[in-house]
Structure formats: structure tokens, C-alpha cells
Amino acid sequence: MGYIKDIPTLKGYNYEEWKRELDLAFILGEVDWVLTTPCPIEPADLVRGEKESDAEWQKRERNNAPLIMSYDIEHVKWSLANKNCLAAVKDTIEPTILGSIPEYDTVSKYLESIKSQFTGSSKFYATQLIKQLVTERYHGGGVKDHILRMSDMASKLKPMDLGISDDFLVHLVMTSLPKNFDNFVVNYKISLEKWNLEELISNCVQEKERIKETNGASNNLVKDNKEKSHWSPPLKAKQPQHLPQ
């Protein structure tokens, strides 16, 4: 069961990823059979008939002995696998979630309970992520951090089988940029070139610096014009008037 360490912690929104990795760990650990195999049923006790002879009774006991032995072996095997799997499942669940899950004696029933609780919440979380991703807007600060934040949201959709392509992520990032990036966005749209995430970040950072420098130059020009508009030539000294002789 060393494969358990590779299972992500169940946090609710990542149920599909968690269950997929859990199933893989059980398969590799060769204990997945306990999820579909019910607990062995103990053979019923033999009841001696009123007219049954000693020989007949002893024969039935001998015939029943292998069944009891087989049950004992299978029951120990099943109980150990069920116990270990149940402990492994609980060990991969976030403590705050663990307390909300009802207790069951079998790992199969325990997993069914988890499924009923978190399948719906995963879909709700996916809907919220998609909505946030589509409406996300860049309002200043580090443009790299903004893009990485959107990329992180997109990556959380992949375990739910709702992953988006890199091209679509680039499109969403472009849509999230403010108006002063309009020329930058238009140039990309008319270009045949396609960027990956690293190229997108690099080019957006460069564009931000270019806009910053352009705005700085514009602000200096406005400042210079204002200063010039307040400048007036020095007054000429008045010539002394000559009194008439």
C-alpha cells in the first residue's frame, strides 16, 4: 500500500482526481477486489437429525470442515484488506471533511457515501471556476501573477475532465487585459503565431513595460507643456522719461 502516498488529499472539489488515484493505488496494491467482493458468509452450524446415526453425523462434520476452514481463511483475508483500505481512504481525506462522513464497516459503503456527498460539489466547484476564469480581469499589478492565477484556475479543471487547451487559455488572458493593451491584443489576433504560456507571460510583461514607458513619456510631455503655458517673458525695464527743457 505504499502507493497511498501518491494519492492527493480529498478536499471536495478534487473528488474525481482523488478517486482515480485511489483506485489506481488499490489496483497496484492488489486489494481492489475488496471493493466488489462482499464479506464472506459464515457457514450455518450443523444440526444433527434425531434419527441420524453417529457415522452419518461424523461424515457430515468431516464434509463441513473444509467449508469452515475456507471461510476462516477468506474471512481473515477479507477483514484485513477491508481494514487496511478503510484506514488508507481515511488517511487521504482532509480532517475537516473526514468528520462529516458517516462511519461504515466496509470500505465499499464508505466510498459510496463519499461519492454521494462530493460528486455534486465537484460539479458546483467546476462551474464556479469556469465562471471566474471567464470573467477574470487584469486591474494592475504584476501581469505575470495575473496570468499564473488564471493558469492555476484552468489546471484545477483538468482533474474534473474539463481541462481547457493552451490556445483557449491564451484567448481568455487576452480578453482579461484592459484597453491600454488593445493594440497588443489586436496584433496577436491578426498574427498567425500562437503562444504557449511562457511566451504569453514574457510578451505581456514586455508590453506592460512598453506601455509604462510610453505613459511616462506622455506624462513628461504634458508636464512640460503645462510649465510652458505658465511661462511669460520678462518685463522690459521702463525707459526714463525726459522732462521738457
mmCIF file of C-alpha atoms in Angstrom:
data_model
loop_
_atom_site.group_PDB
_atom_site.id
_atom_site.type_symbol
_atom_site.label_atom_id
_atom_site.label_comp_id
_atom_site.label_asym_id
_atom_site.label_seq_id
_atom_site.Cartn_x
_atom_site.Cartn_y
_atom_site.Cartn_z
ATOM 1 C CA MET A 1 0.000 0.000 0.000
ATOM 2 C CA GLY A 2 2.982 2.291 -0.499
ATOM 3 C CA TYR A 3 1.097 3.761 -3.469
ATOM 4 C CA ILE A 4 -1.187 5.592 -0.997
ATOM 5 C CA LYS A 5 1.392 8.361 -0.628
ATOM 6 C CA ASP A 6 0.731 9.416 -4.238
ATOM 7 C CA ILE A 7 -2.981 9.983 -3.626
ATOM 8 C CA PRO A 8 -3.919 13.692 -3.307
ATOM 9 C CA THR A 9 -5.802 14.776 -0.200
ATOM 10 C CA LEU A 10 -9.552 14.863 -0.772
ATOM 11 C CA LYS A 11 -10.723 18.471 -0.395
ATOM 12 C CA GLY A 12 -14.126 18.139 -2.013
ATOM 13 C CA TYR A 13 -13.583 19.896 -5.326
ATOM 14 C CA ASN A 14 -10.949 17.339 -6.411
ATOM 15 C CA TYR A 15 -13.084 14.238 -5.886
ATOM 16 C CA GLU A 16 -12.583 12.863 -9.431
ATOM 17 C CA GLU A 17 -8.785 13.137 -9.232
ATOM 18 C CA TRP A 18 -8.734 11.682 -5.720
ATOM 19 C CA LYS A 19 -10.941 8.710 -6.652
ATOM 20 C CA ARG A 20 -8.946 7.985 -9.805
ATOM 21 C CA GLU A 21 -5.641 7.901 -7.911
ATOM 22 C CA LEU A 22 -7.207 5.902 -5.069
ATOM 23 C CA ASP A 23 -8.490 3.250 -7.497
ATOM 24 C CA LEU A 24 -5.052 3.048 -9.120
ATOM 25 C CA ALA A 25 -3.373 2.578 -5.725
ATOM 26 C CA PHE A 26 -5.782 -0.241 -4.830
ATOM 27 C CA ILE A 27 -5.155 -1.954 -8.191
ATOM 28 C CA LEU A 28 -1.379 -1.701 -7.851
ATOM 29 C CA GLY A 29 -1.646 -2.897 -4.264
ATOM 30 C CA GLU A 30 -3.774 -5.848 -5.443
ATOM 31 C CA VAL A 31 -6.537 -5.084 -2.943
ATOM 32 C CA ASP A 32 -9.106 -3.628 -5.340
ATOM 33 C CA TRP A 33 -11.082 -6.891 -5.120
ATOM 34 C CA VAL A 34 -12.284 -5.893 -1.648
ATOM 35 C CA LEU A 35 -14.346 -3.076 -3.199
ATOM 36 C CA THR A 36 -16.533 -5.523 -5.113
ATOM 37 C CA THR A 37 -16.283 -8.690 -3.039
ATOM 38 C CA PRO A 38 -18.719 -8.873 -0.101
ATOM 39 C CA CYS A 39 -17.657 -10.122 3.297
ATOM 40 C CA PRO A 40 -17.651 -13.947 3.336
ATOM 41 C CA ILE A 41 -20.706 -15.501 4.954
ATOM 42 C CA GLU A 42 -20.069 -17.950 7.753
ATOM 43 C CA PRO A 43 -21.447 -21.448 7.063
ATOM 44 C CA ALA A 44 -24.511 -22.352 9.108
ATOM 45 C CA ASP A 45 -23.979 -24.586 12.109
ATOM 46 C CA LEU A 46 -24.742 -28.232 11.506
ATOM 47 C CA VAL A 47 -27.812 -29.618 13.237
ATOM 48 C CA ARG A 48 -27.868 -33.338 13.962
ATOM 49 C CA GLY A 49 -31.029 -35.086 12.999
ATOM 50 C CA GLU A 50 -32.965 -37.022 15.579
ATOM 51 C CA LYS A 51 -32.556 -40.307 13.755
ATOM 52 C CA GLU A 52 -29.052 -39.585 12.382
ATOM 53 C CA SER A 53 -26.505 -42.215 13.302
ATOM 54 C CA ASP A 54 -23.083 -41.437 14.708
ATOM 55 C CA ALA A 55 -21.434 -42.483 11.465
ATOM 56 C CA GLU A 56 -23.676 -40.268 9.365
ATOM 57 C CA TRP A 57 -23.172 -37.327 11.728
ATOM 58 C CA GLN A 58 -19.414 -37.693 11.768
ATOM 59 C CA LYS A 59 -19.353 -37.912 7.986
ATOM 60 C CA ARG A 60 -21.307 -34.644 7.689
ATOM 61 C CA GLU A 61 -18.944 -32.974 10.147
ATOM 62 C CA ARG A 62 -15.931 -34.128 8.110
ATOM 63 C CA ASN A 63 -17.514 -32.824 4.896
ATOM 64 C CA ASN A 64 -18.302 -29.491 6.556
ATOM 65 C CA ALA A 65 -14.812 -28.996 7.996
ATOM 66 C CA PRO A 66 -13.245 -27.753 4.692
ATOM 67 C CA LEU A 67 -16.065 -25.209 4.332
ATOM 68 C CA ILE A 68 -15.389 -23.840 7.802
ATOM 69 C CA MET A 69 -11.650 -23.722 7.172
ATOM 70 C CA SER A 70 -12.147 -21.968 3.827
ATOM 71 C CA TYR A 71 -14.456 -19.438 5.465
ATOM 72 C CA ASP A 72 -11.970 -18.740 8.256
ATOM 73 C CA ILE A 73 -9.166 -18.118 5.749
ATOM 74 C CA GLU A 74 -11.265 -15.955 3.432
ATOM 75 C CA HIS A 75 -12.777 -14.009 6.321
ATOM 76 C CA VAL A 76 -9.365 -13.146 7.768
ATOM 77 C CA LYS A 77 -8.092 -12.170 4.312
ATOM 78 C CA TRP A 78 -11.146 -10.016 3.557
ATOM 79 C CA SER A 79 -11.247 -8.387 7.010
ATOM 80 C CA LEU A 80 -7.574 -7.418 6.832
ATOM 81 C CA ALA A 81 -7.882 -5.968 3.314
ATOM 82 C CA ASN A 82 -11.067 -4.090 4.226
ATOM 83 C CA LYS A 83 -9.492 -2.711 7.406
ATOM 84 C CA ASN A 84 -6.329 -1.557 5.615
ATOM 85 C CA CYS A 85 -8.231 0.016 2.713
ATOM 86 C CA LEU A 86 -10.631 1.806 5.040
ATOM 87 C CA ALA A 87 -7.705 3.228 7.026
ATOM 88 C CA ALA A 88 -5.925 4.254 3.811
ATOM 89 C CA VAL A 89 -9.018 6.047 2.494
ATOM 90 C CA LYS A 90 -9.495 7.972 5.737
ATOM 91 C CA ASP A 91 -5.812 8.922 5.754
ATOM 92 C CA THR A 92 -6.215 10.692 2.388
ATOM 93 C CA ILE A 93 -9.178 12.865 3.440
ATOM 94 C CA GLU A 94 -8.829 16.383 4.803
ATOM 95 C CA PRO A 95 -9.618 16.328 8.565
ATOM 96 C CA THR A 96 -12.371 18.950 8.270
ATOM 97 C CA ILE A 97 -14.139 16.749 5.702
ATOM 98 C CA LEU A 98 -13.480 13.463 7.486
ATOM 99 C CA GLY A 99 -15.806 14.346 10.357
ATOM 100 C CA SER A 100 -18.750 14.909 8.015
ATOM 101 C CA ILE A 101 -18.640 11.386 6.527
ATOM 102 C CA PRO A 102 -20.777 8.718 8.257
ATOM 103 C CA GLU A 103 -18.967 5.641 9.559
ATOM 104 C CA TYR A 104 -19.345 2.310 7.760
ATOM 105 C CA ASP A 105 -17.878 -1.123 8.419
ATOM 106 C CA THR A 106 -16.937 -1.727 4.785
ATOM 107 C CA VAL A 107 -14.725 0.399 2.555
ATOM 108 C CA SER A 108 -17.142 -0.015 -0.375
ATOM 109 C CA LYS A 109 -20.048 1.551 1.557
ATOM 110 C CA TYR A 110 -17.750 4.251 2.900
ATOM 111 C CA LEU A 111 -16.690 5.193 -0.631
ATOM 112 C CA GLU A 112 -20.321 5.232 -1.787
ATOM 113 C CA SER A 113 -21.093 7.725 0.972
ATOM 114 C CA ILE A 114 -18.199 9.943 -0.114
ATOM 115 C CA LYS A 115 -19.329 9.779 -3.730
ATOM 116 C CA SER A 116 -22.864 10.874 -2.845
ATOM 117 C CA GLN A 117 -21.502 13.870 -0.953
ATOM 118 C CA PHE A 118 -18.830 15.157 -3.276
ATOM 119 C CA THR A 119 -19.802 14.332 -6.848
ATOM 120 C CA GLY A 120 -22.286 17.210 -6.864
ATOM 121 C CA SER A 121 -19.954 19.600 -5.074
ATOM 122 C CA SER A 122 -17.226 18.917 -7.645
ATOM 123 C CA LYS A 123 -19.588 19.977 -10.435
ATOM 124 C CA PHE A 124 -20.557 23.092 -8.492
ATOM 125 C CA TYR A 125 -16.904 23.952 -7.899
ATOM 126 C CA ALA A 126 -16.127 23.412 -11.581
ATOM 127 C CA THR A 127 -18.956 25.771 -12.531
ATOM 128 C CA GLN A 128 -17.603 28.417 -10.165
ATOM 129 C CA LEU A 129 -14.084 28.026 -11.550
ATOM 130 C CA ILE A 130 -15.246 28.369 -15.155
ATOM 131 C CA LYS A 131 -17.323 31.427 -14.305
ATOM 132 C CA GLN A 132 -14.374 33.042 -12.506
ATOM 133 C CA LEU A 133 -11.981 32.160 -15.314
ATOM 134 C CA VAL A 134 -14.212 33.691 -17.989
ATOM 135 C CA THR A 135 -14.901 36.899 -16.017
ATOM 136 C CA GLU A 136 -11.372 37.387 -14.642
ATOM 137 C CA ARG A 137 -9.924 40.845 -15.423
ATOM 138 C CA TYR A 138 -6.470 42.383 -15.037
ATOM 139 C CA HIS A 139 -6.638 45.551 -12.940
ATOM 140 C CA GLY A 140 -2.964 46.308 -12.500
ATOM 141 C CA GLY A 141 -0.071 44.912 -10.506
ATOM 142 C CA GLY A 142 2.033 42.056 -11.748
ATOM 143 C CA VAL A 143 0.704 40.860 -15.110
ATOM 144 C CA LYS A 144 2.707 37.655 -14.691
ATOM 145 C CA ASP A 145 0.913 36.905 -11.410
ATOM 146 C CA HIS A 146 -2.409 37.590 -13.128
ATOM 147 C CA ILE A 147 -1.687 35.085 -15.913
ATOM 148 C CA LEU A 148 -0.395 32.441 -13.492
ATOM 149 C CA ARG A 149 -3.547 32.852 -11.403
ATOM 150 C CA MET A 150 -5.694 32.169 -14.469
ATOM 151 C CA SER A 151 -3.459 29.243 -15.415
ATOM 152 C CA ASP A 152 -3.882 27.795 -11.924
ATOM 153 C CA MET A 153 -7.675 28.000 -12.230
ATOM 154 C CA ALA A 154 -7.501 26.242 -15.592
ATOM 155 C CA SER A 155 -5.288 23.477 -14.157
ATOM 156 C CA LYS A 156 -7.864 22.771 -11.421
ATOM 157 C CA LEU A 157 -10.401 21.924 -14.116
ATOM 158 C CA LYS A 158 -8.268 19.169 -15.651
ATOM 159 C CA PRO A 159 -8.825 16.581 -12.880
ATOM 160 C CA MET A 160 -12.572 17.059 -13.445
ATOM 161 C CA ASP A 161 -12.164 16.185 -17.140
ATOM 162 C CA LEU A 162 -12.897 19.813 -18.006
ATOM 163 C CA GLY A 163 -9.412 20.880 -18.994
ATOM 164 C CA ILE A 164 -9.081 23.737 -21.495
ATOM 165 C CA SER A 165 -6.480 23.992 -24.245
ATOM 166 C CA ASP A 166 -3.497 26.336 -24.082
ATOM 167 C CA ASP A 167 -4.860 28.267 -27.075
ATOM 168 C CA PHE A 168 -8.140 28.883 -25.285
ATOM 169 C CA LEU A 169 -6.313 29.948 -22.113
ATOM 170 C CA VAL A 170 -4.304 32.476 -24.134
ATOM 171 C CA HIS A 171 -7.572 33.773 -25.592
ATOM 172 C CA LEU A 172 -9.068 34.154 -22.111
ATOM 173 C CA VAL A 173 -5.990 36.005 -20.871
ATOM 174 C CA MET A 174 -6.146 38.369 -23.845
ATOM 175 C CA THR A 175 -9.809 39.015 -23.102
ATOM 176 C CA SER A 176 -8.941 39.860 -19.498
ATOM 177 C CA LEU A 177 -6.483 42.636 -20.415
ATOM 178 C CA PRO A 178 -7.527 46.322 -20.148
ATOM 179 C CA LYS A 179 -7.973 48.796 -23.026
ATOM 180 C CA ASN A 180 -4.378 50.018 -22.996
ATOM 181 C CA PHE A 181 -3.438 46.524 -24.234
ATOM 182 C CA ASP A 182 -5.834 46.783 -27.210
ATOM 183 C CA ASN A 183 -3.129 47.191 -29.879
ATOM 184 C CA PHE A 184 -1.186 44.321 -28.356
ATOM 185 C CA VAL A 185 -4.260 42.070 -28.436
ATOM 186 C CA VAL A 186 -5.192 43.033 -31.998
ATOM 187 C CA ASN A 187 -1.663 42.367 -33.248
ATOM 188 C CA TYR A 188 -1.779 38.889 -31.742
ATOM 189 C CA LYS A 189 -5.184 38.111 -33.243
ATOM 190 C CA ILE A 190 -4.113 39.057 -36.758
ATOM 191 C CA SER A 191 -0.835 37.176 -36.418
ATOM 192 C CA LEU A 192 -0.542 33.527 -37.450
ATOM 193 C CA GLU A 193 1.764 32.898 -34.494
ATOM 194 C CA LYS A 194 0.495 31.005 -31.430
ATOM 195 C CA TRP A 195 1.996 31.450 -27.987
ATOM 196 C CA ASN A 196 2.386 28.992 -25.167
ATOM 197 C CA LEU A 197 2.076 30.090 -21.541
ATOM 198 C CA GLU A 198 5.722 31.106 -21.159
ATOM 199 C CA GLU A 199 5.664 33.166 -24.359
ATOM 200 C CA LEU A 200 2.380 34.774 -23.318
ATOM 201 C CA ILE A 201 3.834 35.829 -19.957
ATOM 202 C CA SER A 202 7.036 37.136 -21.498
ATOM 203 C CA ASN A 203 5.254 39.175 -24.177
ATOM 204 C CA CYS A 204 2.672 40.578 -21.752
ATOM 205 C CA VAL A 205 5.399 41.679 -19.343
ATOM 206 C CA GLN A 206 7.247 43.401 -22.208
ATOM 207 C CA GLU A 207 4.047 45.082 -23.358
ATOM 208 C CA LYS A 208 3.326 46.321 -19.860
ATOM 209 C CA GLU A 209 6.808 47.843 -19.657
ATOM 210 C CA ARG A 210 6.349 49.464 -23.075
ATOM 211 C CA ILE A 211 3.002 50.953 -22.003
ATOM 212 C CA LYS A 212 4.586 52.171 -18.782
ATOM 213 C CA GLU A 213 7.430 53.874 -20.663
ATOM 214 C CA THR A 214 5.011 55.374 -23.188
ATOM 215 C CA ASN A 215 2.780 56.716 -20.446
ATOM 216 C CA GLY A 216 5.822 58.081 -18.645
ATOM 217 C CA ALA A 217 6.935 59.949 -21.766
ATOM 218 C CA SER A 218 3.402 61.256 -22.319
ATOM 219 C CA ASN A 219 3.184 62.466 -18.733
ATOM 220 C CA ASN A 220 6.509 64.277 -19.083
ATOM 221 C CA LEU A 221 5.310 65.923 -22.295
ATOM 222 C CA VAL A 222 2.102 67.094 -20.615
ATOM 223 C CA LYS A 223 4.099 68.379 -17.661
ATOM 224 C CA ASP A 224 6.474 70.296 -19.960
ATOM 225 C CA ASN A 225 3.534 71.821 -21.866
ATOM 226 C CA LYS A 226 1.900 72.932 -18.643
ATOM 227 C CA GLU A 227 5.104 74.522 -17.462
ATOM 228 C CA LYS A 228 5.492 76.320 -20.780
ATOM 229 C CA SER A 229 1.916 77.570 -20.674
ATOM 230 C CA HIS A 230 2.644 79.272 -17.347
ATOM 231 C CA TRP A 231 5.878 80.889 -18.609
ATOM 232 C CA SER A 232 5.823 84.551 -19.560
ATOM 233 C CA PRO A 233 8.663 86.670 -20.962
ATOM 234 C CA PRO A 234 10.438 89.001 -18.523
ATOM 235 C CA LEU A 235 9.124 92.545 -18.404
ATOM 236 C CA LYS A 236 11.234 95.145 -20.150
ATOM 237 C CA ALA A 237 12.586 97.888 -17.990
ATOM 238 C CA LYS A 238 10.758 101.150 -18.483
ATOM 239 C CA GLN A 239 12.795 103.853 -20.200
ATOM 240 C CA PRO A 240 13.119 107.022 -18.119
ATOM 241 C CA GLN A 241 11.002 109.839 -19.436
ATOM 242 C CA HIS A 242 12.860 113.143 -20.319
ATOM 243 C CA LEU A 243 11.370 116.226 -18.860
ATOM 244 C CA PRO A 244 10.888 119.112 -21.261
ATOM 245 C CA GLN A 245 13.613 121.782 -21.113
#
